[in-house]
Coordinates of C-alpha atoms in Angstrom, one line a residue:
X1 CA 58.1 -21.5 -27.0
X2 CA 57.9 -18.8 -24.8
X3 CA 56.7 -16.5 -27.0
X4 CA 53.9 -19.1 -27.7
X5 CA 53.1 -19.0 -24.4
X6 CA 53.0 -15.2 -24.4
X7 CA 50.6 -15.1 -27.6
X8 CA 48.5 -17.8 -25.8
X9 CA 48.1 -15.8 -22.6
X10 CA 47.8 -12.2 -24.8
X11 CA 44.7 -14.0 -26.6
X12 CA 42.9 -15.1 -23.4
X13 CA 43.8 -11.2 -22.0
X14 CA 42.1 -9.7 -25.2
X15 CA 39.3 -12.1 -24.9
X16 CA 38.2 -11.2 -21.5
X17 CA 38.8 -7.4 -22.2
X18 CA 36.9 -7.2 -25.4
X19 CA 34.2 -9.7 -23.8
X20 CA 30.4 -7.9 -23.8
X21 CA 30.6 -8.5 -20.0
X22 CA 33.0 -5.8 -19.4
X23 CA 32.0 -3.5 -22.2
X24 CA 28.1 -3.9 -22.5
X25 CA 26.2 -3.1 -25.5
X26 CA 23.3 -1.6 -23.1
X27 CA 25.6 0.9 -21.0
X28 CA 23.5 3.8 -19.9
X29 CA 26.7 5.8 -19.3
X30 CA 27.1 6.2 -22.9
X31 CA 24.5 8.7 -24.6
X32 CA 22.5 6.5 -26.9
X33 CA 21.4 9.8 -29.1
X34 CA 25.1 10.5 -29.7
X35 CA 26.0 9.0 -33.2
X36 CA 29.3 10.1 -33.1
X37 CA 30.5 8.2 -29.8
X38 CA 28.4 5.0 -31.2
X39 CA 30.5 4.9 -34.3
X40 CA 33.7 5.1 -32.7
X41 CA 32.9 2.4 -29.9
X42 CA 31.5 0.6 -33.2
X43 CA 35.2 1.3 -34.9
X44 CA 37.2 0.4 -31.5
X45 CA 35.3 -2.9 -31.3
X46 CA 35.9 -4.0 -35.4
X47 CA 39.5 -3.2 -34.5
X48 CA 39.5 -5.2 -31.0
X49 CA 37.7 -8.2 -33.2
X50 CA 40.6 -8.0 -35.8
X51 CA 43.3 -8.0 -33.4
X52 CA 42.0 -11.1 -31.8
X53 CA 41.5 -12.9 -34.7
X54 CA 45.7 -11.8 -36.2
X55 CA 46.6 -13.3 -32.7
X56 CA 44.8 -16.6 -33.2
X57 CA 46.1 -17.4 -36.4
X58 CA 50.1 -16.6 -34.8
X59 CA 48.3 -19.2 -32.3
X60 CA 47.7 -21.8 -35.1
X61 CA 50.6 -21.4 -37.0
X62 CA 52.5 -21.7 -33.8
X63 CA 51.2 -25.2 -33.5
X64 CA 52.7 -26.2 -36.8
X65 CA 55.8 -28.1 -36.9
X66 CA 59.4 -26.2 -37.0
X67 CA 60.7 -28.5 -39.5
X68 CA 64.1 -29.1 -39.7
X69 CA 64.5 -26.5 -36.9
X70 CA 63.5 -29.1 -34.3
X71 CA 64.6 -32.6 -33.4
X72 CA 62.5 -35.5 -32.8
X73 CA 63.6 -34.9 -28.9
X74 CA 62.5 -31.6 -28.7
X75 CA 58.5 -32.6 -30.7
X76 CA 57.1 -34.7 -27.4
X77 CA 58.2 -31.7 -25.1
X78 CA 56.9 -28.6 -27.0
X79 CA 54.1 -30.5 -27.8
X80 CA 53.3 -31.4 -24.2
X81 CA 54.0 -27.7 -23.0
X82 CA 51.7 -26.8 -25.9
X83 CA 49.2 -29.4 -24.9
X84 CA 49.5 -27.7 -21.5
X85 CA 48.5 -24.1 -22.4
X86 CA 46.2 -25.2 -25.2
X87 CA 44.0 -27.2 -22.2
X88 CA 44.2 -24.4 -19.9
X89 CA 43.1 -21.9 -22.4
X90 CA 40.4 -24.0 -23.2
X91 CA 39.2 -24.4 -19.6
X92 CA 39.9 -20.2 -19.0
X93 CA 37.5 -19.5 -22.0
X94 CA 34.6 -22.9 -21.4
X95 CA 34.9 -20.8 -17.6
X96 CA 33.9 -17.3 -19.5
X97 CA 31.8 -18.8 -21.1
X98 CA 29.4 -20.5 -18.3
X99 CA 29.6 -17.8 -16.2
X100 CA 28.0 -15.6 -19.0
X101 CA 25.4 -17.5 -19.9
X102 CA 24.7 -17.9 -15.7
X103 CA 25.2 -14.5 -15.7
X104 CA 22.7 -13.6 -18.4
X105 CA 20.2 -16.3 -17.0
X106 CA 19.6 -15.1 -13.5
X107 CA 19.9 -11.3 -14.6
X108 CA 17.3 -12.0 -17.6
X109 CA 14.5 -12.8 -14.7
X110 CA 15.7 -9.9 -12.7
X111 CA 16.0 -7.4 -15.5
X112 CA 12.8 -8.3 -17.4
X113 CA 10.2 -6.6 -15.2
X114 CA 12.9 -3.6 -15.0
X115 CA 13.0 -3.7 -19.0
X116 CA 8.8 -3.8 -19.0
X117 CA 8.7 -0.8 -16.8
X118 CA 11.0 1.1 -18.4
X119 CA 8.9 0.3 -21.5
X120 CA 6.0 1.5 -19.9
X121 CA 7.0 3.7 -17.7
X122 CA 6.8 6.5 -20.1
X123 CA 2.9 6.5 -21.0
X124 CA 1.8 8.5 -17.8
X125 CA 3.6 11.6 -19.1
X126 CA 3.0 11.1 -23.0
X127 CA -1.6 9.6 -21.6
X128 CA -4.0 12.3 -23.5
X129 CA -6.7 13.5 -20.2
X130 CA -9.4 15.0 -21.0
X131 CA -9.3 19.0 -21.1
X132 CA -10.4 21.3 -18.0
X133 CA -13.7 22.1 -19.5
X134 CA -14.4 18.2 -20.0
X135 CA -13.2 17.5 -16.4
X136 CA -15.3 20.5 -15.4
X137 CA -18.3 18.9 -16.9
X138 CA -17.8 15.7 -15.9
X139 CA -17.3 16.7 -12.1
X140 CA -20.3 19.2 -11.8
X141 CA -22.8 16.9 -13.8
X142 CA -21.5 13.1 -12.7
X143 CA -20.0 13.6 -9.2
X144 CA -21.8 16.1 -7.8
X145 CA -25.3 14.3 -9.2
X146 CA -24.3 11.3 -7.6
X147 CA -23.1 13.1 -4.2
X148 CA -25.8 15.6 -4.0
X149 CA -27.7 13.3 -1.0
X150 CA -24.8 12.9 0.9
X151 CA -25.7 15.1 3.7
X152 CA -28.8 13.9 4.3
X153 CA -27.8 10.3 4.5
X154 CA -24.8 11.5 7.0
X155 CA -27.5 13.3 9.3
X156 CA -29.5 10.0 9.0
X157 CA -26.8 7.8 9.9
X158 CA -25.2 9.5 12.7
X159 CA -29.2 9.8 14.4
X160 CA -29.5 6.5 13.8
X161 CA -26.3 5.2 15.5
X162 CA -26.9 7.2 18.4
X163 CA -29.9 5.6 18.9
X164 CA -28.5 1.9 17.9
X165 CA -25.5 2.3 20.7
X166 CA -27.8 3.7 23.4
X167 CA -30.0 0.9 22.7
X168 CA -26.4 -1.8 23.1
X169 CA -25.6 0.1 26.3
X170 CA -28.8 -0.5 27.5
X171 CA -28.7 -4.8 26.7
X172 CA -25.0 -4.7 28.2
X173 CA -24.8 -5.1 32.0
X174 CA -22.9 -2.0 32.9
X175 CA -20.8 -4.0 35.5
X176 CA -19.3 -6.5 33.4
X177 CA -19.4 -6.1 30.1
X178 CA -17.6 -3.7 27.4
X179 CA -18.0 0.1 28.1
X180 CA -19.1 1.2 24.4
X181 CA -18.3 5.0 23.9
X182 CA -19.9 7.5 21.6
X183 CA -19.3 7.0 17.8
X184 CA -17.2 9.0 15.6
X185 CA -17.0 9.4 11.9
X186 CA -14.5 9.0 9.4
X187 CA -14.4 8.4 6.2
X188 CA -14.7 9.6 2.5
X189 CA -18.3 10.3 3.2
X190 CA -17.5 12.8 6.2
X191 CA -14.1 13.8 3.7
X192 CA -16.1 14.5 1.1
X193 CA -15.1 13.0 -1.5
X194 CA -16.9 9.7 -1.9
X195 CA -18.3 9.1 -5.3
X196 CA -19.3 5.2 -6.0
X197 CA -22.6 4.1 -4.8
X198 CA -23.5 3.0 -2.7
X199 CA -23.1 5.8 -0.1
X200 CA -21.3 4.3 2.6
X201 CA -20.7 5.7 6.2
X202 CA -17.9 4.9 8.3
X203 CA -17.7 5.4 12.3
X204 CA -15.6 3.8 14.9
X205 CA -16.9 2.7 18.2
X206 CA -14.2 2.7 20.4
X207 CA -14.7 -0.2 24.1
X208 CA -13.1 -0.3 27.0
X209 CA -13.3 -3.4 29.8
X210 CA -15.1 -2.5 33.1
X211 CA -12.7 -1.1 35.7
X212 CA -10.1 -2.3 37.0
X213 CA -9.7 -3.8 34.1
X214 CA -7.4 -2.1 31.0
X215 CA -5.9 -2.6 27.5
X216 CA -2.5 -1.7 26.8
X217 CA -2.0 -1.7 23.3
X218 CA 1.4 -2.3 21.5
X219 CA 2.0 -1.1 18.2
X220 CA 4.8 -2.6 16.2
X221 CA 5.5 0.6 14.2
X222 CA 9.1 0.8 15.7
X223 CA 9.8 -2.9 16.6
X224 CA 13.0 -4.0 14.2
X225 CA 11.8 -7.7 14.9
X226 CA 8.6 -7.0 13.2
X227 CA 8.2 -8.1 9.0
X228 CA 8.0 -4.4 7.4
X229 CA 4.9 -5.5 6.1
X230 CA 3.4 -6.1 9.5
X231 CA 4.6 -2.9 11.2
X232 CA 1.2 -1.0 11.0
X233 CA -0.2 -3.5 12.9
X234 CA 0.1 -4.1 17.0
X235 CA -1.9 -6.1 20.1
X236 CA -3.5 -5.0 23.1
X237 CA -3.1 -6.5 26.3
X238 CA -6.1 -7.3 28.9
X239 CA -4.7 -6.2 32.2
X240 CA -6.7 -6.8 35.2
X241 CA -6.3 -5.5 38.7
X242 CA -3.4 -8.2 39.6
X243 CA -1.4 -6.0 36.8
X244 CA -1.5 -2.9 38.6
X245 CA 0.5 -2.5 41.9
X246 CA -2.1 -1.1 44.0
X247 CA -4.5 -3.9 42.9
X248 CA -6.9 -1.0 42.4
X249 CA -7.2 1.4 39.9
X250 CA -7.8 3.9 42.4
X251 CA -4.5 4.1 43.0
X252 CA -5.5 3.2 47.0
X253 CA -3.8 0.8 49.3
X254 CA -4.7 -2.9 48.1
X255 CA -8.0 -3.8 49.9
X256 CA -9.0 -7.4 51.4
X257 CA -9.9 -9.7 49.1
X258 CA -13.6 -9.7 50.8
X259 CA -14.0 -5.3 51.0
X260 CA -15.4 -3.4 48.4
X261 CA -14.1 -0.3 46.4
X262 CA -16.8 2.6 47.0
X263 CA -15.7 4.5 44.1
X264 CA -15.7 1.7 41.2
X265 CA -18.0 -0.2 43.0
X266 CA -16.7 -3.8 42.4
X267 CA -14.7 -6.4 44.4
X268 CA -11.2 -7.7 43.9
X269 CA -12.3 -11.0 43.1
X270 CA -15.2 -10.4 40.7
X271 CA -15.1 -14.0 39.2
X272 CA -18.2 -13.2 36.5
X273 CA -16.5 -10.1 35.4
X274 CA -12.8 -11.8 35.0
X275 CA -15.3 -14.7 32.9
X276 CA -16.5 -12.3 30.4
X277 CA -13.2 -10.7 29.8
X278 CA -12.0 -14.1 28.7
X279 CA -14.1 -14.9 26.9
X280 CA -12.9 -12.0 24.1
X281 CA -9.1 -13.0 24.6
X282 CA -7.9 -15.4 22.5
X283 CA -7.2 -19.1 24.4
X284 CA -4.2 -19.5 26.9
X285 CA -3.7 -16.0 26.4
X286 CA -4.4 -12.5 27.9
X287 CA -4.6 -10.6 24.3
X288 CA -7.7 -9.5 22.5
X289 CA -8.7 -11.3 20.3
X290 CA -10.0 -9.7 16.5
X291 CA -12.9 -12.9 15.9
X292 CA -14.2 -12.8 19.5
X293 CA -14.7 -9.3 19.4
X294 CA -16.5 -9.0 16.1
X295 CA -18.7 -11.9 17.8
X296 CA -19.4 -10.1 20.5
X297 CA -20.2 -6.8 18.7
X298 CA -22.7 -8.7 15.8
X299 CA -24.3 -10.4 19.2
X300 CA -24.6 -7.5 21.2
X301 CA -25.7 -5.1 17.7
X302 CA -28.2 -7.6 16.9
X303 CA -30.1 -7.6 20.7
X304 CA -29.5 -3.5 20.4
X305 CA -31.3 -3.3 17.4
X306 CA -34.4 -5.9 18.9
X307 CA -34.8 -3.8 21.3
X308 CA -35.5 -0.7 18.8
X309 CA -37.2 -2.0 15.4
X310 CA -40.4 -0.9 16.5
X311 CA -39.4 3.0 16.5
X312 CA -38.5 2.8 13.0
X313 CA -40.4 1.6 9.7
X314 CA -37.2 0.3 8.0
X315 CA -35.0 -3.0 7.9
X316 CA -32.3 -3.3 9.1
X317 CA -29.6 -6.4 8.3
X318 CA -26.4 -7.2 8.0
X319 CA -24.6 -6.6 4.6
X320 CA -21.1 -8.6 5.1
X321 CA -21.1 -11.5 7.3
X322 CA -16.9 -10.8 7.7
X323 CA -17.4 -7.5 9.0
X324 CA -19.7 -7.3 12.3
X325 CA -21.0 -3.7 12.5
X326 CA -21.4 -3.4 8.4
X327 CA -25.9 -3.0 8.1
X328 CA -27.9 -1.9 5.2
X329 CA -31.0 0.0 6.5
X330 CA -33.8 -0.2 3.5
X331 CA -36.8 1.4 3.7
X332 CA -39.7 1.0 2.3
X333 CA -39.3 3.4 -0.3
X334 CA -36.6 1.0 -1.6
X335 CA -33.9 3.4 -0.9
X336 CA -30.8 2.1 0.3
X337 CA -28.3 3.3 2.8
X338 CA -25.2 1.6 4.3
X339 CA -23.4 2.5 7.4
X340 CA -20.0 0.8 9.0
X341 CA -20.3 0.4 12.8
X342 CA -16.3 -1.1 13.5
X343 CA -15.3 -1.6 17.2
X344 CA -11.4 -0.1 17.7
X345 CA -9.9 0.7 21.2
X346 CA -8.2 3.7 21.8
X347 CA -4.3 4.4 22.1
X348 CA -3.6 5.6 25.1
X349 CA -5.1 9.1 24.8
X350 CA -5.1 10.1 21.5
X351 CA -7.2 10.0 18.3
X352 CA -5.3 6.5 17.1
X353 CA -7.2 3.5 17.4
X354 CA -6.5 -0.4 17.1
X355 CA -9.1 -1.3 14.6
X356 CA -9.8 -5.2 13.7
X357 CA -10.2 -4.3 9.9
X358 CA -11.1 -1.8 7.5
X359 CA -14.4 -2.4 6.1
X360 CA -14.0 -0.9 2.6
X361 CA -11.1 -3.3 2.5
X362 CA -10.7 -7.2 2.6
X363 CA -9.7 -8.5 5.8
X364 CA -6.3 -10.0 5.4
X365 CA -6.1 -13.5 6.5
X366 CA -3.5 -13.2 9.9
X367 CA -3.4 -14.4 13.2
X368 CA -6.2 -13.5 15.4
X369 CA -4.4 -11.3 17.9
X370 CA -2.9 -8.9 15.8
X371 CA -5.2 -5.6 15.2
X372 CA -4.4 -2.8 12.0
X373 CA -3.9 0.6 13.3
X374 CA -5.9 3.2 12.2
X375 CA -5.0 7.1 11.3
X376 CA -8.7 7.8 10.2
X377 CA -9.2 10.7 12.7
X378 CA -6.2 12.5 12.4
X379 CA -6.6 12.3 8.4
X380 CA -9.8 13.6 8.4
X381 CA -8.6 16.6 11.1
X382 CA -5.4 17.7 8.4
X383 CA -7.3 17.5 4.8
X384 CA -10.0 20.0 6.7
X385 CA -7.1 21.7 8.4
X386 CA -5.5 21.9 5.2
X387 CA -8.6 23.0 3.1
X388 CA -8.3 26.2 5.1
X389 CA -5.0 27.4 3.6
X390 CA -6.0 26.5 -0.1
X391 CA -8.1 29.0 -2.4
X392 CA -11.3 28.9 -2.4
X393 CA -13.2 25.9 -4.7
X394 CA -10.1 23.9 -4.6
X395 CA -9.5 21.3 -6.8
X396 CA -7.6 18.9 -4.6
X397 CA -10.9 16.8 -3.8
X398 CA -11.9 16.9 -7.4
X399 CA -9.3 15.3 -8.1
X400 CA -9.2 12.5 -5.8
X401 CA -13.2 11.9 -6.7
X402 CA -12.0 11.7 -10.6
X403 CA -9.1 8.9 -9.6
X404 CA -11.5 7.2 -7.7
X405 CA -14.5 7.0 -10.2
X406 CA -11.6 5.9 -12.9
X407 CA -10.3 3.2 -10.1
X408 CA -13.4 2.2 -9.7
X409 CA -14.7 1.3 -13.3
X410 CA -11.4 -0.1 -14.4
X411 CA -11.9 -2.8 -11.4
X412 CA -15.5 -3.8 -13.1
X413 CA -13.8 -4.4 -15.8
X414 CA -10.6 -5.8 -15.5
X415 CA -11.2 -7.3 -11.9
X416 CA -9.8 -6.2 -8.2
X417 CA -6.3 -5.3 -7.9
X418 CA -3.7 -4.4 -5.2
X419 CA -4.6 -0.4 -5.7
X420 CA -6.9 1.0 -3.2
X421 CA -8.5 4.1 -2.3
X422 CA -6.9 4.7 0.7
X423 CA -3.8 4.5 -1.5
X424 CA -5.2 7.4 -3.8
X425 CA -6.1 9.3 -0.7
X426 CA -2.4 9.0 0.4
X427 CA -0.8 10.6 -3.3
X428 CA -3.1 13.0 -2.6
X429 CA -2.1 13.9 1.0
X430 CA 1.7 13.8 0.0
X431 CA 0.7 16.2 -2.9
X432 CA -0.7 18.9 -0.8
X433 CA 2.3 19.0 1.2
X434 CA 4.6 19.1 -1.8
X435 CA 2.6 21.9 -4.1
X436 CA 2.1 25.4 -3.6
X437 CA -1.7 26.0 -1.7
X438 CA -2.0 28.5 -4.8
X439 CA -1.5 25.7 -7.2
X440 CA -4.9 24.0 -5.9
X441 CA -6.8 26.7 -7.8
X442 CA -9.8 24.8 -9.6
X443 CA -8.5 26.2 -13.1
X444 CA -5.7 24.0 -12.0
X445 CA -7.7 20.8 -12.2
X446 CA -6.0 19.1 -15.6
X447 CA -2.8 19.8 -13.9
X448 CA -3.3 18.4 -10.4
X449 CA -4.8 15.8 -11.7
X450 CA -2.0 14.7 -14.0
X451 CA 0.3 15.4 -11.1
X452 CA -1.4 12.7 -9.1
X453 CA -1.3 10.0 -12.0
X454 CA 2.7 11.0 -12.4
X455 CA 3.4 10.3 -8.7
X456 CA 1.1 7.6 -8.5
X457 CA 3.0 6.0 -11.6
X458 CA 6.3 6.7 -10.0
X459 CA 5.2 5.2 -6.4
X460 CA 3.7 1.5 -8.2
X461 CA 7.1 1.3 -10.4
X462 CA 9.3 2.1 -7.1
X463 CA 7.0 -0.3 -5.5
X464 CA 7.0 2.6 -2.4
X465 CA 4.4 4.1 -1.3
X466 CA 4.9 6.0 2.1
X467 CA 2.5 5.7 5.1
X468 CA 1.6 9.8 5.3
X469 CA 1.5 9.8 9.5
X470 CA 4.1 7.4 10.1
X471 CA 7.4 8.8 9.8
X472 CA 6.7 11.6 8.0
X473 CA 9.0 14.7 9.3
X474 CA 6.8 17.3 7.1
X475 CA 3.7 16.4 8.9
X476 CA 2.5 20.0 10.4
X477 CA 2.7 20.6 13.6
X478 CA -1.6 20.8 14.1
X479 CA -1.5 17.1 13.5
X480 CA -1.8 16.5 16.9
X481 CA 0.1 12.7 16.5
X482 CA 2.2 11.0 19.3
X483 CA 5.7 11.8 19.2
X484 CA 6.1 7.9 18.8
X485 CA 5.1 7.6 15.4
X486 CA 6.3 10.8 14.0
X487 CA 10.2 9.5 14.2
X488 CA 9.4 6.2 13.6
X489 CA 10.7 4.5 10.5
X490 CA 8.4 5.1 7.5
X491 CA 5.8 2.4 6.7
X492 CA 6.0 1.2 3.0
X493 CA 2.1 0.6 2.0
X494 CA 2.9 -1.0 -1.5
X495 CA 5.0 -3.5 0.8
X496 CA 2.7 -6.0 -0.7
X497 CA 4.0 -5.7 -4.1
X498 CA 7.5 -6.6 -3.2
X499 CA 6.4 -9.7 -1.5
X500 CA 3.7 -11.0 -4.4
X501 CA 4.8 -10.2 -8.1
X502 CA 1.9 -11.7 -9.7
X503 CA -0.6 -8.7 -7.4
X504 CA 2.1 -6.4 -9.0
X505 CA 1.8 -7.4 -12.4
X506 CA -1.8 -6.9 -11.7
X507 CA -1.8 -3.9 -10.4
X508 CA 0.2 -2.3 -13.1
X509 CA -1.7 -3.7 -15.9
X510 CA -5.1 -2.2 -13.9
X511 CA -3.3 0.8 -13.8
X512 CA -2.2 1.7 -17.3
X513 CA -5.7 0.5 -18.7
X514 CA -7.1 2.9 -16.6
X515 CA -4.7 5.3 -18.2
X516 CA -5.5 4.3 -21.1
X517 CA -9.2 4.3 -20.8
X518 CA -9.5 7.6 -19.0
X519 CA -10.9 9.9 -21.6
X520 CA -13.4 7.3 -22.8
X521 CA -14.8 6.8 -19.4
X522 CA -15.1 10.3 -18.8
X523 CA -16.7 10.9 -21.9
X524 CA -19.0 8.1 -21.4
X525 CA -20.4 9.7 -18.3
X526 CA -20.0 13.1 -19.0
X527 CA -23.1 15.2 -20.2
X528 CA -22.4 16.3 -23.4
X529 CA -24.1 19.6 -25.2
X530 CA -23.4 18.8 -28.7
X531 CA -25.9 20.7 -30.3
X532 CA -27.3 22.4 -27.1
X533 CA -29.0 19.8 -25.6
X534 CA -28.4 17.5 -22.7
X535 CA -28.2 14.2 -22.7
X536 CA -28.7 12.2 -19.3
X537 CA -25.1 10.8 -17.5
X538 CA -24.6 7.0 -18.5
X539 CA -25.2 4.5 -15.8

């Protein structure tokens, strides 16, 4: 009997050994080109099977009666012992069992997407782009055609916007309302590399409340409390002059409630000016808040602009109702040119600024206090830092023009996805950092390019895309960024992916048709000399 028990336990041993569980069929540590190591595993398993199945016919046959051998007495016992081992074999292998089909249940979910990218994740490097003198083409008769005004609409625009924010000065009552300093532009059109019409132009507007009140802004970048996802964001604090210890900001012995300070020219208990501050803070709170101050800018922009129609012999309105500075100036001509005016407030004394959204992108629906930070200025300072070191008629902002045009047209037809420009922009930045300057060389177009969609492809199937300023210890040392943010942890921009699958899924499918569709599209708009002459760009 005890050697029934043995066999019983030596088939529940082999079982578990020789179960898939243990010994995969899909283990990646086994070559799967080697036919030579396939066939033996093939061979070890036939032999394992055969094993199994000699040990469960001793089993049965051990279950037979013993004849003569045994005596009525001894039946009831060995039967009960047998009885025994039988049910707790049963329950050992129903317990296998369950737990492999549980096991293959949850990891089927988990593994699928994993199996789909692997499955895909090969077409970047195997795609067919078009050839350098096609790109060539394409980029000196398509981009450059549709760039070729960009200057004059940037000389326009900044003119204009000087004239716009003297005119809002001018309306605000420089005792208690917002201090509006002098614009500044950022920006693919001041990059240059916009391509999609229309020609947009970007500049910030940074405010300040009247003395002696301050913002002190608080960015989340480092704060271990804060969702990942929310870490490029922060808030900004109104302070008045109870926050500061001298009750002044000149830094003077606190005066009588009554006196006045002869350098800011303003009494400690200016009700009207405390009143308007409020009014932009979000209720029962002292923090700025994002809708009161794009109400206030569309208010103030609007009387500015009132003020100084008559000068010009254009319109002037506003082009997104969600965005407060966003006008589209169209003259008579019927001509057409759009211009960004965002409010932002300055970090401390650098060139980062609390921004309440990015225009070219749709405002995310949070609460009302917290503010995106922006890197525009500093981005715009290292790619024409960085120009300077690469040969001359580089290709880097060829290529980014080509993603974006292909970005671009996919979207019209396939709809918007999670993949933005500013992403593309980012690739690109991490490239230059990563290449040789001498491999920028415009010969070296087909290459960059295909470069960019390789590590563009291998950044949406990580589902990682690194924030370029945050975090970043290869940033150069001319990148004049606070010491803060360059040791903070690295912000994850495809964050977003993690969080929503069905934006991924999205995204990846936009992604790969635009692979796929690359050489058609570029063809399409290309100018073509088949037979010597020129055909007009499609449309």
């Amino acid at each position: 009997m005890h050697s029934g028990i043995f066999k019983v336990c030596l088939v529940v041993v082999t079982a578990i050994v020789n179960h898939p569980l243990l010994f995969p069929n899909n283990d990646t540590s086994v070559p799967a080109n080697d036919d030579l190591i396939v066939q033996k595993l093939r061979e070890r398993e036939e032999i394992l099977k055969k094993q199994q199945l000699e040990l469960e016919e001793l089993l049965f046959r051990e279950q037979e009666p013993a004849g003569d051998a045994k005596t009525e007495s001894e039946e009831p016992e060995g039967g009960a012992r047998w009885d025994l081992w039988s049910t707790v074999s049963m329950v050992i292998f129903l317990m296998i069992e369950v737990w492999r089909q549980d096991f293959k249940d949850n990891s089927h979910e988990q593994s699928k997407e994993e199996e789909d990218l692997v499955f895909i994740g090969n077409h970047c490097h195997g795609v067919t782009l078009p050839n350098k003198p096609m790109l060539t083409i394409f980029h000196d008769q398509y981009i450059r055609a549709t760039t070729h005004d960009a200057v004059r609409s940037r000389e326009f625009v900044e003119g204009f916007a000087d004239d716009l924010l003297e005119a809002l000065r001018s309306v605000c009552n420089r005792d208690t309302d917002m201090e509006v300093e002098d614009s500044i532009c950022v920006g693919s059109m001041y990059e240059n590399w916009r391509v999609n019409k229309p020609l947009i132009c970007d500049l910030l507007v940074p405010f300040a409340p009247p003395e002696p009140y301050h913002f002190r802004c608080q960015p989340w970048v480092s704060d271990p409390s804060i969702r990942p996802d929310r870490q490029s964001f922060g808030t900004i604090l109104v302070c008045g002059p109870d926050d500061n210890p001298s009750g002044c900001v000149c830094d003077k012995k606190r005066l009588g409630e009554d006196m006045l300070c002869l350098l800011h020219n303003l009494t400690t208990n200016d009700k009207k000016v405390n009143e308007e501050i409020n009014l932009l803070c979000c209720k029962n709170s002292n923090y700025l808040d994002v809708d009161q101050v794009m109400k206030w800018f569309q208010t103030t922009v609007t009387k500015a602009w009132s003020k100084i129609s008559h000068k010009y012999e254009f319109e002037v309105t506003f082009s997104n109702l969600d965005s407060p500075g966003a006008l589209r100036v169209k003259f008579k001509s019927g001509k057409v040119i759009s211009l960004n005016v965002t409010p932002v407030v300055r970090y401390e004394d650098s060139n980062l600024y609390f921004i309440s959204h990015f225009p070219s992108m749709p405002r995310e629906v949070s609460c009302s206090i917290q503010w995106m930070l922006s890197f525009a200025v500093y981005e715009r300072s290292f790619l024409k830092d960085f120009a300077k070191k690469l040969p001359d008629n580089s290709c880097h902002l060829s290529c980014l023009q080509i993603m974006t045009f292909l970005r671009s047209k996919q979207c019209h037809i396939t709809g918007p996805s999670g993949l933005t420009t500013y992403h593309l922009k980012t690739v690109l930045m991490h490239l230059l950092l990563s290449q040789p300057c001498s491999g920028w060389a415009n010969v070296m177009l087909e290459e960059r390019l295909r470069d960019m969609f390789r590590s563009l492809e291998k950044s949406l199937l990580e589902k990682k895309l690194l924030h370029f300023m945050v975090g970043n210890w290869k940033l150069p040392d001319t990148v004049n960024l606070p010491q803060h943010f360059r040791v903070a942890e690295p912000v994850n921009l495809f964050r977003s992916f993690v969080l929503n699958r069905d934006l991924y899924q999205q995204t990846l499918s936009m992604f790969y048709e635009m692979l796929k569709n690359a050489t058609v599209m570029i063809n399409e708009y290309s100018l073509h000399l088949p037979n010597g002459s020129a055909s007009k760009p499609a449309h």
